[in-house]
Tab-separated table of C-alpha atoms and ligand atoms in Angstrom:
chain	number	residue	atom	x	y	z
Z	13	MET	CA	1.194	-8.693	23.354
Z	14	VAL	CA	-2.069	-8.652	21.396
Z	15	THR	CA	-5.288	-7.147	22.761
Z	16	LYS	CA	-8.680	-7.085	21.095
Z	17	ASP	CA	-11.337	-4.370	21.331
Z	18	THR	CA	-14.797	-5.369	20.107
Z	19	SER	CA	-16.638	-2.221	21.218
Z	20	GLY	CA	-16.795	-0.529	17.773
Z	21	LYS	CA	-18.314	-1.404	14.403
Z	22	TYR	CA	-15.050	-3.148	13.418
Z	23	ASP	CA	-12.925	-5.166	15.837
Z	24	LYS	CA	-9.554	-3.630	16.640
Z	25	TYR	CA	-6.370	-5.557	17.429
Z	26	VAL	CA	-3.470	-3.819	19.155
Z	27	ILE	CA	-0.154	-5.591	18.562
Z	28	SER	CA	2.628	-4.371	20.880
Z	29	SER	CA	6.326	-4.740	21.475
Z	30	ASP	CA	8.298	-2.889	24.161
Z	31	GLU	CA	8.858	-0.057	21.684
Z	32	MET	CA	5.668	0.269	19.703
Z	33	GLN	CA	1.958	-0.343	19.480
Z	34	VAL	CA	0.234	-1.000	16.165
Z	35	SER	CA	-3.578	-0.885	15.939
Z	36	VAL	CA	-5.337	-2.750	13.132
Z	37	ILE	CA	-9.061	-3.045	12.416
Z	38	THR	CA	-10.849	-5.816	10.543
Z	39	LEU	CA	-12.116	-3.445	7.808
Z	40	SER	CA	-9.593	-4.081	5.028
Z	41	ALA	CA	-6.982	-4.941	7.704
Z	42	ALA	CA	-6.429	-1.190	8.079
Z	43	VAL	CA	-3.671	0.142	10.325
Z	44	THR	CA	-5.333	2.873	12.378
Z	45	ASP	CA	-2.406	3.898	14.586
Z	46	ILE	CA	1.306	3.324	15.085
Z	47	LEU	CA	2.503	4.595	18.428
Z	48	PHE	CA	6.316	4.660	18.622
Z	49	LYS	CA	8.027	6.120	21.705
Z	50	GLY	CA	5.004	8.274	22.499
Z	51	LYS	CA	4.567	9.591	18.916
Z	52	HIS	CA	1.652	8.761	16.632
Z	53	CYS	CA	3.487	7.994	13.403
Z	54	ALA	CA	0.665	6.855	11.095
Z	55	LEU	CA	-2.501	8.714	10.126
Z	56	GLY	CA	-5.757	7.350	11.480
Z	57	PHE	CA	-9.343	8.487	11.976
Z	58	ASP	CA	-10.625	8.969	15.522
Z	59	SER	CA	-13.304	6.301	15.363
Z	60	VAL	CA	-13.527	3.053	13.402
Z	61	GLU	CA	-16.851	4.171	11.889
Z	62	ASP	CA	-14.993	7.000	10.113
Z	63	TYR	CA	-13.279	4.378	7.915
Z	64	ASP	CA	-16.574	3.856	6.044
Z	65	ASP	CA	-15.903	7.116	4.191
Z	66	ASN	CA	-12.211	6.976	3.336
Z	67	PRO	CA	-11.496	8.144	-0.221
Z	68	GLY	CA	-7.780	8.522	0.593
Z	69	TYR	CA	-7.521	4.781	1.438
Z	70	VAL	CA	-5.964	5.810	4.772
Z	71	GLY	CA	-4.326	2.756	6.392
Z	72	LEU	CA	-6.053	0.189	4.153
Z	73	VAL	CA	-4.609	-2.938	2.603
Z	74	VAL	CA	-5.350	-2.299	-1.045
Z	75	GLY	CA	-6.079	-4.842	-3.802
Z	76	ARG	CA	-6.476	-6.957	-5.776
Z	77	TYR	CA	-4.460	-4.635	-7.921
Z	78	ALA	CA	-2.981	-1.623	-6.156
Z	79	ASN	CA	-2.553	1.573	-8.185
Z	80	ARG	CA	-3.975	2.029	-11.694
Z	81	ILE	CA	-4.850	-0.195	-14.624
Z	82	GLY	CA	-5.172	1.937	-17.767
Z	83	GLY	CA	-8.495	1.764	-19.645
Z	84	ALA	CA	-9.673	-0.662	-16.934
Z	85	LYS	CA	-8.755	-3.680	-19.042
Z	86	PHE	CA	-5.988	-6.152	-19.685
Z	87	THR	CA	-5.358	-9.308	-21.706
Z	88	LEU	CA	-4.182	-12.502	-20.050
Z	89	GLU	CA	-3.502	-15.740	-21.929
Z	90	GLY	CA	-5.294	-14.385	-25.008
Z	91	LYS	CA	-8.458	-13.325	-23.214
Z	92	GLU	CA	-9.428	-9.706	-22.594
Z	93	TYR	CA	-10.773	-8.844	-19.149
Z	94	LYS	CA	-12.853	-5.696	-18.745
Z	95	LEU	CA	-12.624	-4.276	-15.261
Z	96	VAL	CA	-14.998	-1.907	-13.493
Z	97	PRO	CA	-13.464	1.592	-13.722
Z	98	ASN	CA	-13.572	3.920	-10.721
Z	99	GLU	CA	-11.307	6.813	-11.765
Z	100	GLY	CA	-12.527	8.101	-15.110
Z	101	LYS	CA	-12.011	5.280	-17.588
Z	102	ASN	CA	-9.275	3.685	-15.491
Z	103	GLN	CA	-9.315	1.463	-12.460
Z	104	LEU	CA	-7.663	2.470	-9.182
Z	105	HIS	CA	-6.827	0.164	-6.238
Z	106	GLY	CA	-8.955	-2.802	-7.339
Z	107	GLY	CA	-12.056	-0.840	-8.328
Z	108	PRO	CA	-15.213	0.249	-6.524
Z	109	ASP	CA	-16.447	-1.762	-3.531
Z	110	SER	CA	-13.439	-4.056	-3.605
Z	111	TRP	CA	-12.142	-5.813	-0.522
Z	112	VAL	CA	-11.312	-2.434	1.045
Z	113	LYS	CA	-15.026	-2.271	1.943
Z	114	ARG	CA	-15.064	-5.677	3.589
Z	115	VAL	CA	-14.471	-7.135	7.020
Z	116	TRP	CA	-11.468	-9.452	7.027
Z	117	GLN	CA	-11.105	-12.536	9.218
Z	118	ALA	CA	-8.573	-12.014	12.018
Z	119	GLU	CA	-6.492	-14.747	13.612
Z	120	VAL	CA	-4.009	-14.192	16.448
Z	121	LEU	CA	-1.017	-16.394	15.565
Z	122	SER	CA	1.221	-15.544	18.535
Z	123	ASP	CA	1.821	-12.778	21.062
Z	124	ASN	CA	3.112	-10.397	18.371
Z	125	VAL	CA	1.524	-11.733	15.163
Z	126	VAL	CA	-1.994	-11.309	13.742
Z	127	ARG	CA	-3.141	-12.518	10.323
Z	128	PHE	CA	-6.064	-10.928	8.444
Z	129	SER	CA	-7.619	-12.889	5.561
Z	130	VAL	CA	-10.160	-12.081	2.864
Z	131	PHE	CA	-11.879	-13.936	0.028
Z	132	ALA	CA	-12.166	-12.174	-3.334
Z	133	PRO	CA	-14.673	-13.877	-5.639
Z	134	ASP	CA	-14.136	-14.656	-9.324
Z	135	GLY	CA	-15.417	-11.784	-11.468
Z	136	GLU	CA	-15.171	-9.166	-8.705
Z	137	ASN	CA	-14.762	-5.839	-10.512
Z	138	GLY	CA	-13.936	-7.903	-13.598
Z	139	PHE	CA	-10.913	-9.816	-12.269
Z	140	PRO	CA	-10.734	-13.547	-12.971
Z	141	GLY	CA	-10.167	-16.152	-10.243
Z	142	ASN	CA	-11.501	-16.849	-6.792
Z	143	MET	CA	-8.771	-15.631	-4.496
Z	144	ASN	CA	-7.803	-16.070	-0.892
Z	145	ALA	CA	-5.547	-13.244	0.216
Z	146	SER	CA	-4.033	-12.331	3.563
Z	147	VAL	CA	-1.727	-9.941	5.298
Z	148	THR	CA	0.106	-10.931	8.457
Z	149	TYR	CA	1.266	-8.170	10.781
Z	150	THR	CA	4.280	-8.871	13.024
Z	151	VAL	CA	5.541	-6.304	15.530
Z	152	THR	CA	9.098	-6.872	16.777
Z	153	GLY	CA	11.034	-4.144	18.601
Z	154	SER	CA	10.602	-1.056	16.437
Z	155	THR	CA	9.740	-2.955	13.238
Z	156	LEU	CA	6.310	-3.536	11.717
Z	157	ARG	CA	6.431	-6.329	9.152
Z	158	LEU	CA	3.658	-7.140	6.680
Z	159	ASP	CA	3.616	-10.482	4.865
Z	160	PHE	CA	1.181	-10.626	1.965
Z	161	GLU	CA	-0.029	-13.960	0.593
Z	162	GLY	CA	-2.464	-14.966	-2.124
Z	163	GLU	CA	-3.793	-17.963	-4.008
Z	164	THR	CA	-6.155	-18.214	-6.979
Z	165	ASP	CA	-8.141	-20.916	-8.776
Z	166	ALA	CA	-7.713	-19.323	-12.233
Z	167	PRO	CA	-4.930	-17.275	-13.863
Z	168	THR	CA	-5.215	-13.679	-12.647
Z	169	VAL	CA	-3.189	-10.620	-11.663
Z	170	PHE	CA	-2.450	-9.908	-8.018
Z	171	ALA	CA	-0.668	-6.855	-6.646
Z	172	PRO	CA	-1.572	-5.853	-3.090
Z	173	THR	CA	-0.104	-2.996	-1.080
Z	174	THR	CA	-0.526	-1.133	2.178
Z	175	HIS	CA	-1.829	2.423	2.082
Z	176	MET	CA	-0.578	3.706	5.432
Z	177	TYR	CA	0.263	7.399	5.587
Z	178	PHE	CA	2.978	8.667	7.890
Z	179	ASN	CA	3.559	11.979	9.605
Z	180	PRO	CA	5.230	11.647	13.027
Z	181	LYS	CA	6.149	15.338	13.095
Z	182	GLY	CA	2.770	16.888	12.219
Z	183	GLY	CA	2.309	19.844	9.851
Z	184	SER	CA	3.099	19.507	6.160
Z	185	VAL	CA	5.057	16.424	5.088
Z	186	LEU	CA	6.716	18.575	2.418
Z	187	GLU	CA	8.963	19.737	5.290
Z	188	SER	CA	10.154	16.171	5.934
Z	189	SER	CA	13.084	14.580	4.115
Z	190	MET	CA	13.307	11.476	1.967
Z	191	LYS	CA	15.886	9.150	0.456
Z	192	ILE	CA	14.802	6.583	-2.174
Z	193	ASN	CA	16.989	3.830	-3.579
Z	194	ALA	CA	15.770	4.141	-7.151
Z	195	SER	CA	17.504	5.136	-10.353
Z	196	SER	CA	14.325	5.415	-12.405
Z	197	TRP	CA	10.677	6.422	-12.093
Z	198	LEU	CA	7.704	5.775	-14.337
Z	199	GLN	CA	6.612	8.623	-16.575
Z	200	VAL	CA	2.803	8.972	-16.476
Z	201	ASP	CA	0.171	10.734	-18.577
Z	202	ASP	CA	-2.249	13.301	-17.149
Z	203	GLU	CA	-4.454	10.472	-15.796
Z	204	LEU	CA	-1.423	9.033	-13.960
Z	205	ILE	CA	-1.238	6.018	-16.302
Z	206	PRO	CA	2.346	4.998	-17.156
Z	207	THR	CA	3.416	5.874	-20.691
Z	208	GLY	CA	5.874	2.951	-20.699
Z	209	VAL	CA	8.888	5.264	-20.427
Z	210	LEU	CA	11.281	4.866	-17.493
Z	211	MET	CA	12.793	8.210	-16.577
Z	212	PRO	CA	16.144	8.636	-14.829
Z	213	CYS	CA	15.907	9.888	-11.226
Z	214	GLU	CA	17.368	13.322	-11.840
Z	215	GLY	CA	16.470	16.824	-10.657
Z	216	ASN	CA	13.273	16.753	-8.580
Z	217	PHE	CA	13.276	12.947	-8.762
Z	218	ASP	CA	16.792	12.512	-7.415
Z	219	PHE	CA	16.345	11.172	-3.899
Z	220	SER	CA	19.685	9.331	-3.891
Z	221	SER	CA	20.593	11.209	-0.722
Z	222	LEU	CA	18.291	12.489	1.983
Z	223	ARG	CA	16.666	15.773	0.980
Z	224	ARG	CA	13.624	17.862	1.780
Z	225	ILE	CA	10.548	16.601	-0.061
Z	226	ALA	CA	9.534	20.207	-0.904
Z	227	LYS	CA	6.924	19.461	-3.610
Z	228	ASP	CA	4.034	17.135	-4.380
Z	229	TYR	CA	4.695	13.624	-5.636
Z	230	ASP	CA	2.352	10.877	-6.794
Z	231	HIS	CA	4.870	8.771	-8.678
Z	232	CYS	CA	6.164	5.229	-8.880
Z	233	PHE	CA	9.878	4.683	-8.294
Z	234	VAL	CA	11.569	1.537	-9.602
Z	235	LEU	CA	13.588	0.182	-6.699
Z	236	ASP	CA	17.305	-0.640	-6.973
Z	237	SER	CA	17.389	-2.567	-3.719
Z	238	GLN	CA	15.193	-4.072	-1.000
Z	239	ASP	CA	16.192	-1.051	1.091
Z	240	ALA	CA	13.529	1.012	-0.604
Z	241	CYS	CA	13.579	4.326	1.229
Z	242	THR	CA	14.172	6.251	4.426
Z	243	ALA	CA	12.120	9.231	5.518
Z	244	GLU	CA	13.238	11.660	8.202
Z	245	CYS	CA	10.359	13.409	9.946
Z	246	GLY	CA	11.636	15.544	12.792
Z	247	ASP	CA	13.282	13.139	15.231
Z	248	VAL	CA	11.656	9.992	13.796
Z	249	LYS	CA	13.137	8.018	10.905
Z	250	ILE	CA	11.007	5.554	8.947
Z	251	SER	CA	12.628	3.064	6.601
Z	252	LEU	CA	10.897	0.670	4.224
Z	253	LYS	CA	12.313	-2.672	3.111
Z	254	THR	CA	10.451	-4.766	0.566
Z	255	ASP	CA	10.922	-7.455	-2.063
Z	256	LEU	CA	8.377	-5.794	-4.354
Z	257	PRO	CA	9.904	-4.135	-7.426
Z	258	ALA	CA	8.578	-0.580	-7.038
Z	259	MET	CA	7.182	2.006	-4.660
Z	260	GLN	CA	4.546	4.697	-5.104
Z	261	PHE	CA	5.527	7.876	-3.275
Z	262	TYR	CA	2.420	9.969	-2.640
Z	263	THR	CA	2.570	13.150	-0.597
Z	264	GLY	CA	-1.143	13.185	0.251
Z	265	THR	CA	-2.011	16.044	-2.099
Z	266	HIS	CA	-5.736	15.257	-2.044
Z	267	LEU	CA	-6.061	14.081	1.550
Z	268	GLY	CA	-9.319	15.327	3.073
Z	269	GLU	CA	-10.352	16.169	6.611
Z	270	PRO	CA	-9.218	15.764	9.319
Z	271	PHE	CA	-5.714	15.376	7.851
Z	272	GLY	CA	-5.680	17.990	5.078
Z	273	ALA	CA	-3.469	18.284	2.002
Z	274	ASN	CA	0.088	17.032	2.679
Z	275	GLY	CA	-0.999	15.839	6.131
Z	276	GLY	CA	0.827	12.558	5.507
Z	277	PHE	CA	2.849	10.699	2.884
Z	278	ALA	CA	2.362	7.143	1.668
Z	279	ILE	CA	5.241	4.888	0.638
Z	280	GLU	CA	3.442	1.997	-1.032
Z	281	PRO	CA	5.508	-1.033	-2.040
Z	282	GLU	CA	4.004	-2.427	-5.235
Z	283	PHE	CA	4.219	-3.828	-8.746
Z	284	TYR	CA	4.487	-1.176	-11.434
Z	285	PRO	CA	1.123	0.515	-12.079
Z	286	ASP	CA	-0.610	-0.854	-15.197
Z	287	SER	CA	1.830	-3.779	-15.369
Z	288	PRO	CA	-0.918	-6.167	-16.657
Z	289	ASN	CA	-0.623	-4.123	-19.888
Z	290	HIS	CA	3.209	-4.148	-19.929
Z	291	PRO	CA	4.541	-7.695	-20.395
Z	292	GLU	CA	8.086	-6.270	-20.353
Z	293	TRP	CA	7.737	-5.314	-16.672
Z	294	PRO	CA	7.866	-7.552	-13.545
Z	295	SER	CA	4.828	-9.809	-13.831
Z	296	PRO	CA	1.883	-9.604	-11.414
Z	297	VAL	CA	0.374	-12.781	-12.942
Z	298	LEU	CA	-0.644	-15.446	-10.418
Z	299	ARG	CA	-1.668	-18.943	-11.483
Z	300	PRO	CA	-3.471	-21.801	-9.748
Z	301	GLY	CA	-1.099	-23.891	-7.652
Z	302	GLU	CA	1.242	-20.931	-7.021
Z	303	LYS	CA	1.480	-19.189	-3.684
Z	304	PHE	CA	2.070	-15.438	-3.921
Z	305	ARG	CA	4.295	-14.066	-1.173
Z	306	CYS	CA	5.852	-10.669	-0.620
Z	307	PHE	CA	6.808	-8.562	2.363
Z	308	ALA	CA	7.130	-4.987	3.542
Z	309	GLU	CA	8.950	-3.928	6.700
Z	310	TYR	CA	8.567	-0.481	8.220
Z	311	ILE	CA	11.396	0.256	10.630
Z	312	PHE	CA	11.138	3.166	13.086
Z	313	GLU	CA	14.122	4.899	14.684
X	1	FUC	C1	-2.179	6.807	-4.167
X	1	FUC	C2	-2.162	7.647	-5.392
X	1	FUC	C3	-3.446	8.042	-5.933
X	1	FUC	C4	-4.627	8.173	-5.014
X	1	FUC	C5	-4.553	7.210	-3.852
X	1	FUC	C6	-5.521	7.501	-2.759
X	1	FUC	O1	-1.906	5.469	-4.382
X	1	FUC	O2	-1.380	7.112	-6.415
X	1	FUC	O3	-3.327	9.160	-6.746
X	1	FUC	O4	-4.839	9.459	-4.632
X	1	FUC	O5	-3.294	7.010	-3.362
């Protein structure tokens, strides 16, 4: 079932199955709540107006390029593109005033499917290409599936993600447990820009079997399989499946009020950060005539 609430500043769609209810608003197609068997599993602000001041990107669909691009520039087909930086000299999550500040067009496709679409103009924050992008939310049983799509009229880079935070148990997420199907992670410098070195998942980065999170992470894991990870938070398990090559694991170190530090973790399926500057990595390049497609499935148990 899909219901629509138009009483706030941004329209809210609630997509339900017998087992869960997912609320999404038109601002950046943000997930504001996931109610699974009586538990609120995803972080969300109380009112839709609160999303206007959301430095932690809570719930948002992030783009055009999720995560960081070092020096806020890249070269594509021999031409250098200078982006607008918004984290020191680097760009984070598509730059300032990107589509995360915009109202997306919602379309109810069936009784458990809603698509949210946005237009990103050529030159926005320095990126080439007029783009149409969308995310389609499908709720089936205890699974929330996101299908991302994108098209461009000029060669560009495209790397969307979802920035939901989870914490079904409450308290610090460092008490929850995590398993990640990755054998390497990306070494980063002190501005969180990849150095180009892939590190083996050993010691604190070895999540090959379920273990307590215990410390802060803000790192990108290179996935070995579409079964990206499983988190165990009290009596709720959350698994992520995706066809994207990597996943940022962020334990919400800098989350502000009302959530507080470590009040939720994000598991963001994505291309490698700064991949426009690393031709040796999976390519985020999108060209006219191509249709970008990728998916992420969050499964609750
Ligand atoms: C994640 C992190 C960043 C940032 C952002 C809100 O993607 O990689 O460090 O804090 O979320």
